[in-house]
GROMACS .gro file of C-alpha atoms in nm:
model
  295
    1MET     CA    1   4.128   2.301  -0.372
    2GLY     CA    2   3.759   2.299  -0.456
    3LEU     CA    3   3.688   2.100  -0.140
    4TRP     CA    4   3.835   2.356   0.096
    5LEU     CA    5   3.582   2.635   0.068
    6PRO     CA    6   3.274   2.439   0.178
    7SER     CA    7   3.469   2.300   0.471
    8VAL     CA    8   3.585   2.642   0.581
    9VAL     CA    9   3.243   2.798   0.539
   10LEU     CA   10   3.100   2.523   0.757
   11LEU     CA   11   3.388   2.569   0.998
   12LEU     CA   12   3.337   2.942   1.035
   13CYS     CA   13   2.961   2.912   1.071
   14SER     CA   14   2.980   2.638   1.331
   15ALA     CA   15   3.244   2.828   1.529
   16GLY     CA   16   3.069   3.164   1.513
   17PHE     CA   17   3.346   3.300   1.291
   18LEU     CA   18   3.622   3.231   1.533
   19ALA     CA   19   3.497   3.358   1.864
   20LEU     CA   20   3.800   3.570   1.930
   21SER     CA   21   3.611   3.819   2.139
   22SER     CA   22   3.758   3.684   2.458
   23ALA     CA   23   4.107   3.731   2.316
   24ALA     CA   24   4.078   4.041   2.097
   25PRO     CA   25   3.798   4.287   2.160
   26ALA     CA   26   3.739   4.476   1.836
   27ASN     CA   27   3.711   4.814   2.004
   28THR     CA   28   4.036   4.800   2.201
   29SER     CA   29   4.279   4.850   1.911
   30ALA     CA   30   4.374   5.195   1.791
   31SER     CA   31   4.391   5.253   1.416
   32PHE     CA   32   4.696   5.435   1.285
   33SER     CA   33   4.739   5.684   1.004
   34PHE     CA   34   5.042   5.632   0.785
   35LYS     CA   35   5.200   5.977   0.804
   36GLU     CA   36   5.179   5.993   1.182
   37ASN     CA   37   5.309   5.648   1.262
   38PHE     CA   38   5.521   5.506   0.979
   39ASP     CA   39   5.840   5.581   0.791
   40ILE     CA   40   5.939   5.456   0.446
   41MET     CA   41   6.244   5.230   0.480
   42PHE     CA   42   6.361   5.255   0.120
   43ALA     CA   43   6.248   5.351  -0.232
   44GLU     CA   44   5.996   5.619  -0.141
   45ASP     CA   45   5.913   5.657  -0.511
   46HIS     CA   46   5.772   5.303  -0.499
   47PHE     CA   47   5.517   5.394  -0.231
   48ARG     CA   48   5.171   5.536  -0.300
   49THR     CA   49   4.851   5.604  -0.106
   50SER     CA   50   4.488   5.630  -0.210
   51PRO     CA   51   4.352   5.987  -0.242
   52ASP     CA   52   4.209   5.969   0.110
   53GLY     CA   53   4.534   5.824   0.248
   54GLN     CA   54   4.361   5.516   0.388
   55ILE     CA   55   4.508   5.254   0.151
   56TRP     CA   56   4.884   5.218   0.107
   57TYR     CA   57   5.054   5.059  -0.193
   58LEU     CA   58   5.403   4.913  -0.222
   59TYR     CA   59   5.547   4.860  -0.570
   60LEU     CA   60   5.810   4.614  -0.691
   61ASP     CA   61   5.981   4.638  -1.028
   62LYS     CA   62   6.313   4.513  -1.159
   63LYS     CA   63   6.487   4.812  -1.004
   64THR     CA   64   6.369   4.777  -0.645
   65GLY     CA   65   6.090   4.700  -0.403
   66CYS     CA   66   5.972   4.912  -0.113
   67GLY     CA   67   5.903   4.889   0.259
   68PHE     CA   68   5.778   5.077   0.563
   69GLN     CA   69   5.813   5.054   0.940
   70THR     CA   70   5.645   5.187   1.252
   71ARG     CA   71   5.821   5.467   1.433
   72GLN     CA   72   5.723   5.313   1.765
   73ARG     CA   73   5.857   4.991   1.917
   74TYR     CA   74   5.640   4.754   2.116
   75ARG     CA   75   5.699   4.475   2.361
   76PHE     CA   76   5.395   4.245   2.367
   77GLY     CA   77   5.046   4.316   2.239
   78TRP     CA   78   4.808   4.265   1.948
   79PHE     CA   79   4.913   4.383   1.600
   80SER     CA   80   4.692   4.364   1.294
   81MET     CA   81   4.689   4.477   0.930
   82LYS     CA   82   4.465   4.421   0.629
   83LEU     CA   83   4.655   4.319   0.315
   84LYS     CA   84   4.560   4.247  -0.043
   85LEU     CA   85   4.838   4.056  -0.215
   86VAL     CA   86   4.983   4.082  -0.565
   87GLY     CA   87   4.744   3.928  -0.816
   88GLY     CA   88   4.808   3.736  -1.136
   89ASP     CA   89   5.151   3.590  -1.202
   90SER     CA   90   5.343   3.675  -0.885
   91ALA     CA   91   5.600   3.394  -0.887
   92GLY     CA   92   5.920   3.500  -0.713
   93VAL     CA   93   5.755   3.794  -0.535
   94VAL     CA   94   5.746   3.804  -0.154
   95THR     CA   95   5.530   4.038   0.049
   96ALA     CA   96   5.658   4.043   0.407
   97TYR     CA   97   5.465   4.162   0.711
   98TYR     CA   98   5.666   4.119   1.028
   99MET     CA   99   5.793   4.245   1.361
  100CYS     CA  100   6.164   4.289   1.424
  101SER     CA  101   6.376   4.429   1.705
  102ASP     CA  102   6.624   4.600   1.470
  103LEU     CA  103   6.599   4.839   1.179
  104ASP     CA  104   6.886   4.681   0.986
  105ALA     CA  105   6.827   4.305   1.036
  106ALA     CA  106   7.111   4.283   1.289
  107PRO     CA  107   7.258   3.934   1.340
  108ASP     CA  108   7.121   3.910   1.696
  109ARG     CA  109   6.768   4.031   1.614
  110ASP     CA  110   6.437   3.893   1.736
  111GLU     CA  111   6.170   3.863   1.469
  112LEU     CA  112   5.814   3.739   1.403
  113ASP     CA  113   5.737   3.687   1.033
  114PHE     CA  114   5.449   3.659   0.794
  115GLU     CA  115   5.586   3.603   0.444
  116PHE     CA  116   5.347   3.566   0.151
  117LEU     CA  117   5.509   3.367  -0.128
  118GLY     CA  118   5.389   3.448  -0.480
  119ASN     CA  119   5.278   3.200  -0.742
  120ARG     CA  120   5.227   3.127  -1.106
  121THR     CA  121   4.881   3.227  -1.222
  122GLY     CA  122   4.616   2.993  -1.089
  123GLN     CA  123   4.831   2.838  -0.818
  124PRO     CA  124   4.759   2.903  -0.448
  125TYR     CA  125   4.959   3.148  -0.242
  126THR     CA  126   5.169   3.010   0.041
  127ILE     CA  127   5.202   3.179   0.380
  128GLN     CA  128   5.531   3.120   0.558
  129THR     CA  129   5.566   3.212   0.925
  130ASN     CA  130   5.890   3.213   1.116
  131VAL     CA  131   6.023   3.306   1.461
  132TYR     CA  132   6.373   3.439   1.533
  133LYS     CA  133   6.540   3.460   1.872
  134SER     CA  134   6.882   3.628   1.894
  135GLY     CA  135   6.929   3.599   1.519
  136ILE     CA  136   6.843   3.229   1.496
  137GLY     CA  137   6.541   3.134   1.285
  138GLY     CA  138   6.486   2.810   1.096
  139ARG     CA  139   6.142   2.775   1.257
  140GLU     CA  140   5.934   2.789   0.941
  141MET     CA  141   5.579   2.675   0.894
  142ARG     CA  142   5.395   2.700   0.563
  143HIS     CA  143   5.020   2.708   0.506
  144THR     CA  144   4.783   2.739   0.215
  145LEU     CA  145   4.468   2.949   0.252
  146TRP     CA  146   4.095   2.888   0.219
  147PHE     CA  147   4.050   3.199   0.001
  148ASP     CA  148   4.225   3.393  -0.275
  149PRO     CA  149   4.424   3.665  -0.092
  150THR     CA  150   4.459   3.870  -0.411
  151GLN     CA  151   4.087   3.938  -0.459
  152ASP     CA  152   4.016   4.137  -0.144
  153PHE     CA  153   4.168   4.258   0.182
  154HIS     CA  154   4.213   4.003   0.459
  155THR     CA  155   4.334   4.056   0.814
  156TYR     CA  156   4.668   3.920   0.936
  157SER     CA  157   4.745   3.953   1.306
  158ILE     CA  158   5.002   3.865   1.572
  159LEU     CA  159   4.927   3.818   1.942
  160TRP     CA  160   5.245   3.831   2.151
  161ASN     CA  161   5.273   3.793   2.526
  162THR     CA  162   5.508   3.614   2.764
  163HIS     CA  163   5.317   3.286   2.727
  164ARG     CA  164   5.276   3.246   2.352
  165ILE     CA  165   5.283   3.397   2.006
  166VAL     CA  166   4.981   3.336   1.785
  167PHE     CA  167   4.959   3.407   1.412
  168TYR     CA  168   4.606   3.478   1.291
  169VAL     CA  169   4.449   3.499   0.946
  170ASP     CA  170   4.105   3.663   0.953
  171ARG     CA  171   4.108   3.586   1.325
  172VAL     CA  172   4.170   3.218   1.260
  173ALA     CA  173   4.469   3.098   1.462
  174ILE     CA  174   4.698   2.925   1.212
  175ARG     CA  175   5.004   2.892   1.435
  176VAL     CA  176   5.060   2.888   1.811
  177TYR     CA  177   5.419   2.920   1.935
  178LYS     CA  178   5.450   2.853   2.306
  179ASN     CA  179   5.691   2.959   2.578
  180ASN     CA  180   5.798   2.720   2.853
  181GLY     CA  181   5.810   2.978   3.132
  182LYS     CA  182   6.186   2.937   3.179
  183PRO     CA  183   6.494   3.113   3.041
  184ASN     CA  184   6.543   2.964   2.695
  185ASN     CA  185   6.692   3.024   2.351
  186PHE     CA  186   6.377   3.001   2.141
  187PHE     CA  187   6.110   3.243   2.267
  188PRO     CA  188   6.162   3.614   2.185
  189SER     CA  189   6.047   3.820   2.481
  190GLY     CA  190   6.326   4.054   2.590
  191LYS     CA  191   6.349   4.298   2.299
  192PRO     CA  192   6.088   4.550   2.182
  193MET     CA  193   6.001   4.528   1.814
  194TYR     CA  194   5.901   4.755   1.529
  195MET     CA  195   5.632   4.648   1.281
  196PHE     CA  196   5.743   4.632   0.916
  197SER     CA  197   5.612   4.545   0.574
  198SER     CA  198   5.793   4.518   0.243
  199ILE     CA  199   5.772   4.374  -0.106
  200TRP     CA  200   6.081   4.229  -0.269
  201ASN     CA  201   6.212   3.982  -0.526
  202ALA     CA  202   6.305   3.639  -0.391
  203ASP     CA  203   6.292   3.423  -0.700
  204ASP     CA  204   6.601   3.235  -0.583
  205TRP     CA  205   6.382   3.048  -0.329
  206ALA     CA  206   6.024   3.174  -0.292
  207THR     CA  207   5.831   2.979  -0.556
  208ARG     CA  208   5.892   2.605  -0.587
  209GLY     CA  209   6.230   2.645  -0.423
  210GLY     CA  210   6.346   2.895  -0.683
  211LEU     CA  211   6.242   2.698  -0.991
  212GLU     CA  212   5.985   2.963  -1.088
  213LYS     CA  213   6.143   3.298  -1.167
  214THR     CA  214   5.991   3.645  -1.155
  215ASP     CA  215   5.838   3.751  -1.486
  216TRP     CA  216   5.942   4.115  -1.499
  217LYS     CA  217   5.715   4.176  -1.798
  218LYS     CA  218   5.431   4.163  -1.542
  219ALA     CA  219   5.586   4.439  -1.326
  220PRO     CA  220   5.513   4.648  -1.137
  221PHE     CA  221   5.385   4.414  -0.869
  222VAL     CA  222   5.170   4.588  -0.609
  223SER     CA  223   5.072   4.488  -0.256
  224SER     CA  224   4.803   4.689  -0.076
  225TYR     CA  225   4.753   4.772   0.293
  226LYS     CA  226   4.501   4.938   0.520
  227ASP     CA  227   4.369   4.946   0.876
  228PHE     CA  228   4.682   4.890   1.081
  229HIS     CA  229   4.589   4.839   1.447
  230ALA     CA  230   4.816   4.812   1.746
  231ASP     CA  231   4.712   4.747   2.102
  232GLY     CA  232   5.040   4.686   2.277
  233CYS     CA  233   5.300   4.805   2.521
  234GLN     CA  234   5.478   5.100   2.363
  235TRP     CA  235   5.842   5.085   2.459
  236LYS     CA  236   5.981   5.359   2.679
  237ASP     CA  237   6.340   5.354   2.799
  238PRO     CA  238   6.462   5.213   3.019
  239PHE     CA  239   6.170   4.979   3.082
  240PRO     CA  240   5.796   5.050   3.052
  241ALA     CA  241   5.570   4.938   3.333
  242CYS     CA  242   5.316   4.776   3.100
  243VAL     CA  243   5.559   4.499   3.001
  244SER     CA  244   5.523   4.314   3.329
  245THR     CA  245   5.154   4.361   3.404
  246THR     CA  246   4.899   4.081   3.368
  247THR     CA  247   4.595   4.282   3.470
  248GLU     CA  248   4.569   4.611   3.279
  249HIS     CA  249   4.575   4.483   2.920
  250TRP     CA  250   4.363   4.205   2.769
  251TRP     CA  251   4.654   4.071   2.562
  252ASP     CA  252   4.845   3.987   2.880
  253GLN     CA  253   4.559   3.851   3.088
  254TYR     CA  254   4.481   3.489   3.159
  255GLU     CA  255   4.225   3.461   2.878
  256ALA     CA  256   4.494   3.549   2.623
  257TRP     CA  257   4.727   3.274   2.739
  258SER     CA  258   4.543   2.997   2.555
  259LEU     CA  259   4.286   2.938   2.282
  260THR     CA  260   3.918   2.904   2.363
  261ASP     CA  261   3.749   2.575   2.279
  262SER     CA  262   3.608   2.713   1.954
  263GLN     CA  263   3.944   2.864   1.857
  264GLN     CA  264   4.115   2.534   1.931
  265GLU     CA  265   3.863   2.351   1.711
  266ASP     CA  266   3.939   2.586   1.422
  267PHE     CA  267   4.312   2.571   1.485
  268SER     CA  268   4.300   2.192   1.475
  269TRP     CA  269   4.111   2.205   1.144
  270VAL     CA  270   4.381   2.428   0.998
  271GLY     CA  271   4.647   2.187   1.118
  272ARG     CA  272   4.478   1.893   0.949
  273ASN     CA  273   4.398   2.064   0.621
  274LEU     CA  274   4.620   2.363   0.543
  275VAL     CA  275   4.970   2.297   0.683
  276ILE     CA  276   5.213   2.202   0.408
  277TYR     CA  277   5.538   2.231   0.606
  278ASP     CA  278   5.625   2.223   0.976
  279TYR     CA  279   5.987   2.234   1.083
  280CYS     CA  280   5.895   2.041   1.397
  281LYS     CA  281   5.808   1.743   1.175
  282ASP     CA  282   6.115   1.770   0.954
  283THR     CA  283   6.331   1.501   1.114
  284GLU     CA  284   6.571   1.500   0.820
  285ARG     CA  285   6.651   1.863   0.883
  286TYR     CA  286   6.633   1.827   1.261
  287PRO     CA  287   6.721   1.470   1.368
  288LYS     CA  288   6.696   1.603   1.723
  289LEU     CA  289   6.387   1.820   1.740
  290PRO     CA  290   6.431   2.172   1.880
  291GLU     CA  291   6.322   2.218   2.240
  292GLU     CA  292   6.014   2.423   2.158
  293CYS     CA  293   5.875   2.147   1.935
  294LEU     CA  294   5.827   1.928   2.243
  295LEU     CA  295   5.601   2.173   2.428
   0.00000   0.00000   0.00000
């Protein structure tokens, strides 16, 4: 792990810290206050804010975790949040930051996931991303990171338009999930989604496949959040006009349909150095690769 940091520092310097300006202008996203835009999903007594209300904390103990959701649904856009993950011994703990079309995880839901898988002290965190279409997932990728996500806040973002879904970490594209421009069963595009986050116990699978169990003597486990931004098409029944435009919003314009050369260089570096699982390369699990893997 000691070799990663110099490589990433060189990477970010040479690439101008991920020249995302053509894909995500910093001044186009609107920041959201918690009270005005979110609801607690469960266990309100496990939710706290800083005195100024700008930092939000979710707590997990042996009794329960906690979660929140946006009140507004979106269909396409740019969605971003700064998170600081549970420090110390967090084996078995999952912090989830995701978009979903349903409030109750319905069996036919669409979903875009960041899941941060806890660790034993001193071991690196793992980020798992996944994409669901009509209730079908199984499209996991797992990455390690070039920093310790428990020491400070880092930005995790999703770009979603009709052409692709991109998962970003500190504006580094770590995963690009493409559409084929045809009716298909793998690209979620028809359903508006809420944004969620939650912390919960998953020691049956999250750390080393469930071998490492949650140490409840270390509870409560706390994940921290701030600076939620959304620049997207707010859903309005029966069908908002902004869903179909490719001219009014940067996230649906031509420049947002593909990575720039510098972004592609960084994305390729991530692929060579930080990917630890890719379902599209798991031929034992998928002897016939899913259609989207061939794009």
